[in-house]
Coordinates of C-alpha atoms in Angstrom, one line a residue:
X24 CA 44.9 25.9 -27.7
X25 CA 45.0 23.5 -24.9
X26 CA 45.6 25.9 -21.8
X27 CA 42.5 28.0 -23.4
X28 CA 40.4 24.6 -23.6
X29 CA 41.5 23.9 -19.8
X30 CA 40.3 27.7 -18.8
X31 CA 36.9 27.2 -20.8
X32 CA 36.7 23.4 -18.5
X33 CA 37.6 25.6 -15.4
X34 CA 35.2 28.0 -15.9
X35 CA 32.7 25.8 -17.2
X36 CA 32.9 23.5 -14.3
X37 CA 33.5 26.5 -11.3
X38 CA 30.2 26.2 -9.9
X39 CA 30.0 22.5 -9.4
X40 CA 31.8 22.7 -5.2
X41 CA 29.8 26.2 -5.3
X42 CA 26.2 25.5 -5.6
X43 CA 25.5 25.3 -1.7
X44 CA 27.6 28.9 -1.8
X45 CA 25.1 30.2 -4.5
X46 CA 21.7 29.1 -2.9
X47 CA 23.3 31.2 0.2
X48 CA 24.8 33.7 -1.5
X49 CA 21.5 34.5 -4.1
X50 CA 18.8 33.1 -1.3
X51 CA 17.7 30.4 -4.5
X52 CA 15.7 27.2 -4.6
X53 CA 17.3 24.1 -6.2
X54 CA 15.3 24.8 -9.8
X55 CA 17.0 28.1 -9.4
X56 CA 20.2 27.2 -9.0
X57 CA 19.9 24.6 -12.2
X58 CA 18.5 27.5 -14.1
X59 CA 22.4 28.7 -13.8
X60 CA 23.4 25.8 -15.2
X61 CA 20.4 25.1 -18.0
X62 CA 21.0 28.3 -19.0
X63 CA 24.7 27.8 -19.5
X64 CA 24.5 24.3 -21.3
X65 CA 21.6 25.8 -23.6
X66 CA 24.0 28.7 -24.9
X67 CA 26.8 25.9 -25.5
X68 CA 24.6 23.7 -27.5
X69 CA 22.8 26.4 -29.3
X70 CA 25.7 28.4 -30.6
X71 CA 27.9 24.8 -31.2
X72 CA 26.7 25.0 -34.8
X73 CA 26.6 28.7 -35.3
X74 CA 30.3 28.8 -34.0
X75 CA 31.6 25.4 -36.3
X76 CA 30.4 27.5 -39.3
X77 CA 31.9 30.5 -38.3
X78 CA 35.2 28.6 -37.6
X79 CA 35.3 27.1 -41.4
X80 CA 34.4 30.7 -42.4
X81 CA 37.1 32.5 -40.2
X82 CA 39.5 29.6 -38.8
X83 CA 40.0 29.3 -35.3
X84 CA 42.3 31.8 -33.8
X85 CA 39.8 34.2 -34.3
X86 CA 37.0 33.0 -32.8
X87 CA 39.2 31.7 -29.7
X88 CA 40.2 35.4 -29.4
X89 CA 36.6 36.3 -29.0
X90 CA 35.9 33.4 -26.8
X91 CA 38.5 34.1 -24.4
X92 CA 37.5 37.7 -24.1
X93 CA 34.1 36.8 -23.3
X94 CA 34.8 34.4 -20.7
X95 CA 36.6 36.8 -19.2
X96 CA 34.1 39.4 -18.9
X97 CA 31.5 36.9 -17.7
X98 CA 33.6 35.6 -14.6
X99 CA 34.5 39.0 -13.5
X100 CA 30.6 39.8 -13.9
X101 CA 29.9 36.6 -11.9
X102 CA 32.4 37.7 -9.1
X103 CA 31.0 41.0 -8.6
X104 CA 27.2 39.7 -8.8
X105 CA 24.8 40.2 -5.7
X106 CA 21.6 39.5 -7.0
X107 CA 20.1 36.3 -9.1
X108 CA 19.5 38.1 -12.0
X109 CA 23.1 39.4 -12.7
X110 CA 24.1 36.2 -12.0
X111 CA 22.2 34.4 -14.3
X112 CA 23.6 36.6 -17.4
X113 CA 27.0 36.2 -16.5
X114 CA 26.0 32.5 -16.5
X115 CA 24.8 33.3 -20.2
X116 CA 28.2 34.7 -21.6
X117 CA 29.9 31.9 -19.6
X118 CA 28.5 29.6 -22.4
X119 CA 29.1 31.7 -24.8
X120 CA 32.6 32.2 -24.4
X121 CA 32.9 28.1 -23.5
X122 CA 30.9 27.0 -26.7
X123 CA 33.8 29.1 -28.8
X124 CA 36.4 26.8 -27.5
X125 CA 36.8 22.9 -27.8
X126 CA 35.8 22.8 -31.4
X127 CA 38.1 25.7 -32.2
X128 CA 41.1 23.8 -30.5
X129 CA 40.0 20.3 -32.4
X130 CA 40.4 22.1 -35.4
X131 CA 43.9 23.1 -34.5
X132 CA 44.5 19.2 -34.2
X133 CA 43.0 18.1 -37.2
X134 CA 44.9 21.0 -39.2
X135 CA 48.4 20.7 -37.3
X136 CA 49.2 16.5 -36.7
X137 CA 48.9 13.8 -39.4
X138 CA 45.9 11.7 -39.2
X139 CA 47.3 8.8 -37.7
X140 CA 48.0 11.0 -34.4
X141 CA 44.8 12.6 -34.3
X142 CA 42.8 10.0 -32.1
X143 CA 45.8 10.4 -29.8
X144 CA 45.8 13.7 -29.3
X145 CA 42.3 14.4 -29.6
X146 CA 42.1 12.6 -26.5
X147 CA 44.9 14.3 -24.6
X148 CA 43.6 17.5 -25.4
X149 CA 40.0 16.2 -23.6
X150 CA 41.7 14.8 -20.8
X151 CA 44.3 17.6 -20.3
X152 CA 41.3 20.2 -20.6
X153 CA 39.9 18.6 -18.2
X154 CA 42.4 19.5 -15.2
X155 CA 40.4 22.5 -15.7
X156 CA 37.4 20.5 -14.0
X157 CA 40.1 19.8 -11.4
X158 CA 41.3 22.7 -10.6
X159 CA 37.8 23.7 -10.1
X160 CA 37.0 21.0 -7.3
X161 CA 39.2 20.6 -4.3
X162 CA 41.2 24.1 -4.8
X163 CA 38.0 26.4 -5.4
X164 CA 36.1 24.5 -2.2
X165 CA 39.1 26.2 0.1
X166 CA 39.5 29.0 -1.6
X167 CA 35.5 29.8 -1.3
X168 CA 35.8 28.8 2.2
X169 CA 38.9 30.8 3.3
X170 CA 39.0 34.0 0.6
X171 CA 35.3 34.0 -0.1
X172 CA 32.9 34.3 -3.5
X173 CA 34.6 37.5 -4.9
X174 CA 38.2 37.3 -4.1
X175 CA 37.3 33.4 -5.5
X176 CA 36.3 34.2 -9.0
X177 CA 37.9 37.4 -9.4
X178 CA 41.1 35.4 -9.6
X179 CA 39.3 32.8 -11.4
X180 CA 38.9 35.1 -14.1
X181 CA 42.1 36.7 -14.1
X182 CA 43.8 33.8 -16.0
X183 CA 42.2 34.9 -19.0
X184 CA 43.8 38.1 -19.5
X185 CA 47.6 35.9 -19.3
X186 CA 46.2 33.2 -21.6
X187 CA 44.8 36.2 -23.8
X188 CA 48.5 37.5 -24.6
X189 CA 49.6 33.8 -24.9
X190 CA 46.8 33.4 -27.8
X191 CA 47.8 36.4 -29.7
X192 CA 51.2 35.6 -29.5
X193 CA 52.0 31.7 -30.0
X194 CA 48.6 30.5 -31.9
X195 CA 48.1 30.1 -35.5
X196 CA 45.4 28.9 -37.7
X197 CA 47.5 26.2 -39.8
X198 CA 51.3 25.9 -40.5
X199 CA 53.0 28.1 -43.2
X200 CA 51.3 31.0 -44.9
X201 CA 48.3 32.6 -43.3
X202 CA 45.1 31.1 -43.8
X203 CA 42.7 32.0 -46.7
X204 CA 39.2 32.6 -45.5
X205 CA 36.1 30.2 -45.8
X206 CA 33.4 30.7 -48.5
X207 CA 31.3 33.4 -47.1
X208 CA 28.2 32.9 -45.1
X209 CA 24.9 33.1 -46.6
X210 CA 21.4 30.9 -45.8
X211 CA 21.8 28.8 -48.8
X212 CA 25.8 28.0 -47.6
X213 CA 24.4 27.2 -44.3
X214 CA 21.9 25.1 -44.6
X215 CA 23.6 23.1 -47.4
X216 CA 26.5 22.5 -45.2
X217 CA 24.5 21.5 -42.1
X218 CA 22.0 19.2 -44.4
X219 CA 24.8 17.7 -45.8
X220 CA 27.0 17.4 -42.8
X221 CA 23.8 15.6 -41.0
X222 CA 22.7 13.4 -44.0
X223 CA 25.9 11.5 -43.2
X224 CA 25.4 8.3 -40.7
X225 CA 28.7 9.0 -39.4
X226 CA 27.7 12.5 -38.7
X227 CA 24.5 11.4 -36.9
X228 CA 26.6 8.1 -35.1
X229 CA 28.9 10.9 -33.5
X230 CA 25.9 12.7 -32.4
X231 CA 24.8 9.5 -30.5
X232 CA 27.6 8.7 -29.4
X233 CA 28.5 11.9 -27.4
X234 CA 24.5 12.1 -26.4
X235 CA 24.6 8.8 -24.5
X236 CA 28.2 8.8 -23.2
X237 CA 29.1 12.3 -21.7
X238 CA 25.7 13.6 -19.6
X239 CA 26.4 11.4 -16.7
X240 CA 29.6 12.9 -16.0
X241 CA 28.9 16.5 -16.9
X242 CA 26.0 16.7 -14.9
X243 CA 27.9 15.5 -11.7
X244 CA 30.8 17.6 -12.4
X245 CA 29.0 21.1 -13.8
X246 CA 26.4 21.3 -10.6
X247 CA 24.7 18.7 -9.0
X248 CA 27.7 16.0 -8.0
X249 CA 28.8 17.9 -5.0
X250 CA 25.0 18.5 -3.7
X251 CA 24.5 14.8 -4.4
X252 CA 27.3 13.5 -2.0
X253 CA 26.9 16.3 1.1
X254 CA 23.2 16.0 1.0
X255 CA 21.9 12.7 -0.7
X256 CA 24.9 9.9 0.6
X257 CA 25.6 11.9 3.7
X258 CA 29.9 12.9 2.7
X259 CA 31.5 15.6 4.4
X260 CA 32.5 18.7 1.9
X261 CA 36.1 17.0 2.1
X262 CA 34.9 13.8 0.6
X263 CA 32.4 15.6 -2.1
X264 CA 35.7 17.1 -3.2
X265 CA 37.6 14.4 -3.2
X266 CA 34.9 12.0 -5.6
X267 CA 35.1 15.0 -7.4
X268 CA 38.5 15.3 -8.5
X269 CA 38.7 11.0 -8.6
X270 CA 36.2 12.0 -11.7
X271 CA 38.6 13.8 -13.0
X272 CA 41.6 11.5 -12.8
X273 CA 39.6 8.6 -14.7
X274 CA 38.7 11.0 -17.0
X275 CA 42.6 12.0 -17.2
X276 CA 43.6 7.8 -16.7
X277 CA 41.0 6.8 -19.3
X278 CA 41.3 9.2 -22.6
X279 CA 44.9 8.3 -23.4
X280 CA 43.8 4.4 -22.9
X281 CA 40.8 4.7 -25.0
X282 CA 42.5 6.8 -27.6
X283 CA 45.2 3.5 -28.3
X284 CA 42.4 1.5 -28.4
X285 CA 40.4 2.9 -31.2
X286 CA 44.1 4.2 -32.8
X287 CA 44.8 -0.1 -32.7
X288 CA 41.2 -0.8 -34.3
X289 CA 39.2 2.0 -35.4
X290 CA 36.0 -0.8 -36.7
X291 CA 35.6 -1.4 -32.4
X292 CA 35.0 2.3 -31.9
X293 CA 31.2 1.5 -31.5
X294 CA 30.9 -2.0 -29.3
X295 CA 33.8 0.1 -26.8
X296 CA 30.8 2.6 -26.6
X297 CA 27.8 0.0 -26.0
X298 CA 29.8 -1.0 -22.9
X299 CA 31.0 1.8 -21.6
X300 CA 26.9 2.8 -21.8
X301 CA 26.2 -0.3 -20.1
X302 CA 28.8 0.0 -17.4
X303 CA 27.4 3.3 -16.4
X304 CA 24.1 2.2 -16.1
X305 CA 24.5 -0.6 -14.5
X306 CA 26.5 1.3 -11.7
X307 CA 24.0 4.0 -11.4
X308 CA 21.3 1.4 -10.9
X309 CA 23.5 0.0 -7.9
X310 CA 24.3 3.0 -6.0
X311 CA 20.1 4.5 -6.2
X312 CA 18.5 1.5 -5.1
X313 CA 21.5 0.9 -2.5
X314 CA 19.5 1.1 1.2
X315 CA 20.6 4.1 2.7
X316 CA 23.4 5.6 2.5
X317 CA 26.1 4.4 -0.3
X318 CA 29.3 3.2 1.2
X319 CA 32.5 4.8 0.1
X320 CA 33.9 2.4 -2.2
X321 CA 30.9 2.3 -3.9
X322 CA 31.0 6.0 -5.0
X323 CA 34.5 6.0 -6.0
X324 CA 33.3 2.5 -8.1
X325 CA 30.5 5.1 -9.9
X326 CA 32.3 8.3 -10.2
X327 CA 35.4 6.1 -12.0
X328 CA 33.0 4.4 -14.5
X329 CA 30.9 8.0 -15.0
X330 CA 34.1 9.1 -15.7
X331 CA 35.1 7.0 -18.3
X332 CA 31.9 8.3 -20.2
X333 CA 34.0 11.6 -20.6
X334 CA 37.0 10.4 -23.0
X335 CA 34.2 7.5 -24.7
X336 CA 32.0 10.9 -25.9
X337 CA 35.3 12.0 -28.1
X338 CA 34.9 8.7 -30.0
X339 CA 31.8 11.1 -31.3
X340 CA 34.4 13.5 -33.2
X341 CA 36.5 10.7 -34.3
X342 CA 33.4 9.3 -36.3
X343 CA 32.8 12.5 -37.7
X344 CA 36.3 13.7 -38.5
X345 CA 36.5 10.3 -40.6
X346 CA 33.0 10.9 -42.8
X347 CA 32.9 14.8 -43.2
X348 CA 35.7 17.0 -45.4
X349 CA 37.6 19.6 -44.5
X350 CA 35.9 22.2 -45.7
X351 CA 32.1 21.2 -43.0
X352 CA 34.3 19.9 -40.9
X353 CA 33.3 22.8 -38.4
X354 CA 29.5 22.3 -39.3
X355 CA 29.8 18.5 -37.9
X356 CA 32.0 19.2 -35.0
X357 CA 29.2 21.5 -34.2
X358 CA 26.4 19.0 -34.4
X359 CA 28.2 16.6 -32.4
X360 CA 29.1 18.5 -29.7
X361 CA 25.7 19.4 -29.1
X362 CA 24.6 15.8 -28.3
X363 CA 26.0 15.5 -24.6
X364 CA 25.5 18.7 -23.7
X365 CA 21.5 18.8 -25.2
X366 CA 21.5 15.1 -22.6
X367 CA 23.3 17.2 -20.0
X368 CA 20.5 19.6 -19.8
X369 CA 17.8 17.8 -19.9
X370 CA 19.0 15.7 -16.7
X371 CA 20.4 19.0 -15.3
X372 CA 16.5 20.6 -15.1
X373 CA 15.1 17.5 -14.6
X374 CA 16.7 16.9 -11.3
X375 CA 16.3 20.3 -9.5
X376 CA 12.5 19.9 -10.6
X377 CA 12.1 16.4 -9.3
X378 CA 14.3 18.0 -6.0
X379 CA 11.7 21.2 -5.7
X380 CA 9.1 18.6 -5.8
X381 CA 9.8 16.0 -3.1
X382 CA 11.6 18.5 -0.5

């Protein structure tokens, strides 16, 4: 479940050292190019509710199975792509395929390790996913420079096919006998299960909580991070890459720290996320009104503390794992995991509008 979680990550995050490449490669203006990722993020968040009930109707190996498959299909797509248009559809099924993922894989925690482990390994699984969003910096900016856009994603998208056989083979929905299908889907199911997952404070907290706490990061890391160093604070490509994957490691450092925290005292789950909101915004504040150019160590100071905003928005699915039953479980993972991504693409448009308008 993790590997599949990291591919969906690498996938997800592929384009973020390749933007410059795609405005070349498609002859696109900055809206443009956030149109790949708007569209993206708005197939995540839609189809987060429509896959959480699917996943307490049919469990989660096999909706992973059909994730994996389309993610596959869309990255060969995108590697093969010479025209905008093409492109933009195999942006489509990227999301897709990505939104059938992480909440499949939480549900493997919840069903496979006690309670008591779950904050714990909720947040390794994030922060071990995320390598995905590592991978996805530093290597993919050489290996579009020295093998090119093709040759680049084509073997992008060939780990799906390995991790394909490695689903089929090792994954199982819960331990001992095969598991019994959900109640079947009808209107009145679904929207008494979404209702009632969404009546819930804790439902709605978790919603907030992953609304204010991942967008920072996600926007950097899915698109405009690397335009934002090479053309707004004046970095070589080297150094994009390098804040880049520095994201990524406090995202990696800061999940497993944050998990003991809340495991330690689960009442402090909220004040850790007022400050961690504060913290980013504070630093933000710093490095735009900074004159000129802003030095080094103040990047790494803001893409550290953005960071930390990745691991804080699981805190999210902690609240709701501890307010909803097993059984709309799915439903609330769903609405959660909508929040940051719902923030991420409204900042996402809003900057390459804002961008078309003052260049």
């Amino acid at each position: 479940g993790l590997s599949l979680y990291f591919l969906a990550v690498f996938h997800r995050s592929s384009l973020a050292v390749a933007g410059l490449a795609a405005s070349e490669r498609f002859g696109i203006s900055a809206a443009q190019l956030s149109t790949f990722v708007m569209l993206q993020l708005v197939v995540y968040a839609g189809m987060q509710i429509p896959v959480g009930l699917l996943l307490d109707r049919f469990g989660p190996r096999r909706i992973l199975t059909i994730g994996v498959l389309v993610l596959t299909a869309a990255q060969v797509t995108f590697a093969l792509a010479d025209t905008f248009a093409v492109a933009l559809v195999a942006r489509v099924f990227v999301g897709l395929g990505d939104a059938m993922t992480f909440v499949c894989v939480l549900r493997l925690v919840t069903t496979w390790f006690p309670s008591r482990r779950i904050p714990l390994v909720t947040q390794l699984t994030g922060v071990l996913g995320q390598m995905g969003a590592l991978v996805a910096a530093a290597p993919m900016t050489w290996a579009l420079r020295e093998l090119g856009w093709t040759t680049t994603y084509l073997s992008a998208a060939s780990l799906g096919i390995v991790l394909l056989a490695a689903l089929l083979l090792v994954v199982h929905d819960e331990p001992g006998s095969p598991r019994v299908l959900g109640a079947p889907l009808s209107w009145t199911t679904v929207r008494s299960s979404l209702a009632a997952s969404w009546r819930h404070p804790g439902t709605r907290l978790g919603f907030w909580v992953h609304f204010t706490t991942q967008f920072s990061a996600t926007t950097l890391g899915l698109l405009w991070g690397y335009p934002f160093f090479v053309r707004g604070e004046g970095r070589t490509p080297a150094e994009a890459g390098a804040l880049l994957t520095i994201l990524v490691l406090a995202v990696m450092v800061a999940g497993p720290t944050l998990a003991w925290a809340i495991t330690r005292d689960p009442w402090q789950r909220s004040s850790i996320v007022l400050g961690i909101v504060w913290a980013v915004v504070a630093v933000w504040t710093v490095v735009l009104v900074w004159p000129g150019d802003a030095p080094a160590w103040l990047l790494v100071v803001l893409v550290v503390v953005v960071g930390v905003g990745g691991p804080a928005s699981m805190i999210g699915f902690d609240l709701g794992r501890s307010f909803n039953p097993p059984n709309r479980l799915g439903a609330a993972t769903g609405i959660i995991n909508q929040g940051g991504f719902v923030a991420s693409l409204l900042l996402v448009v809003a900057i390459g509008l804002v961008l078309d308008w003052r260049t």
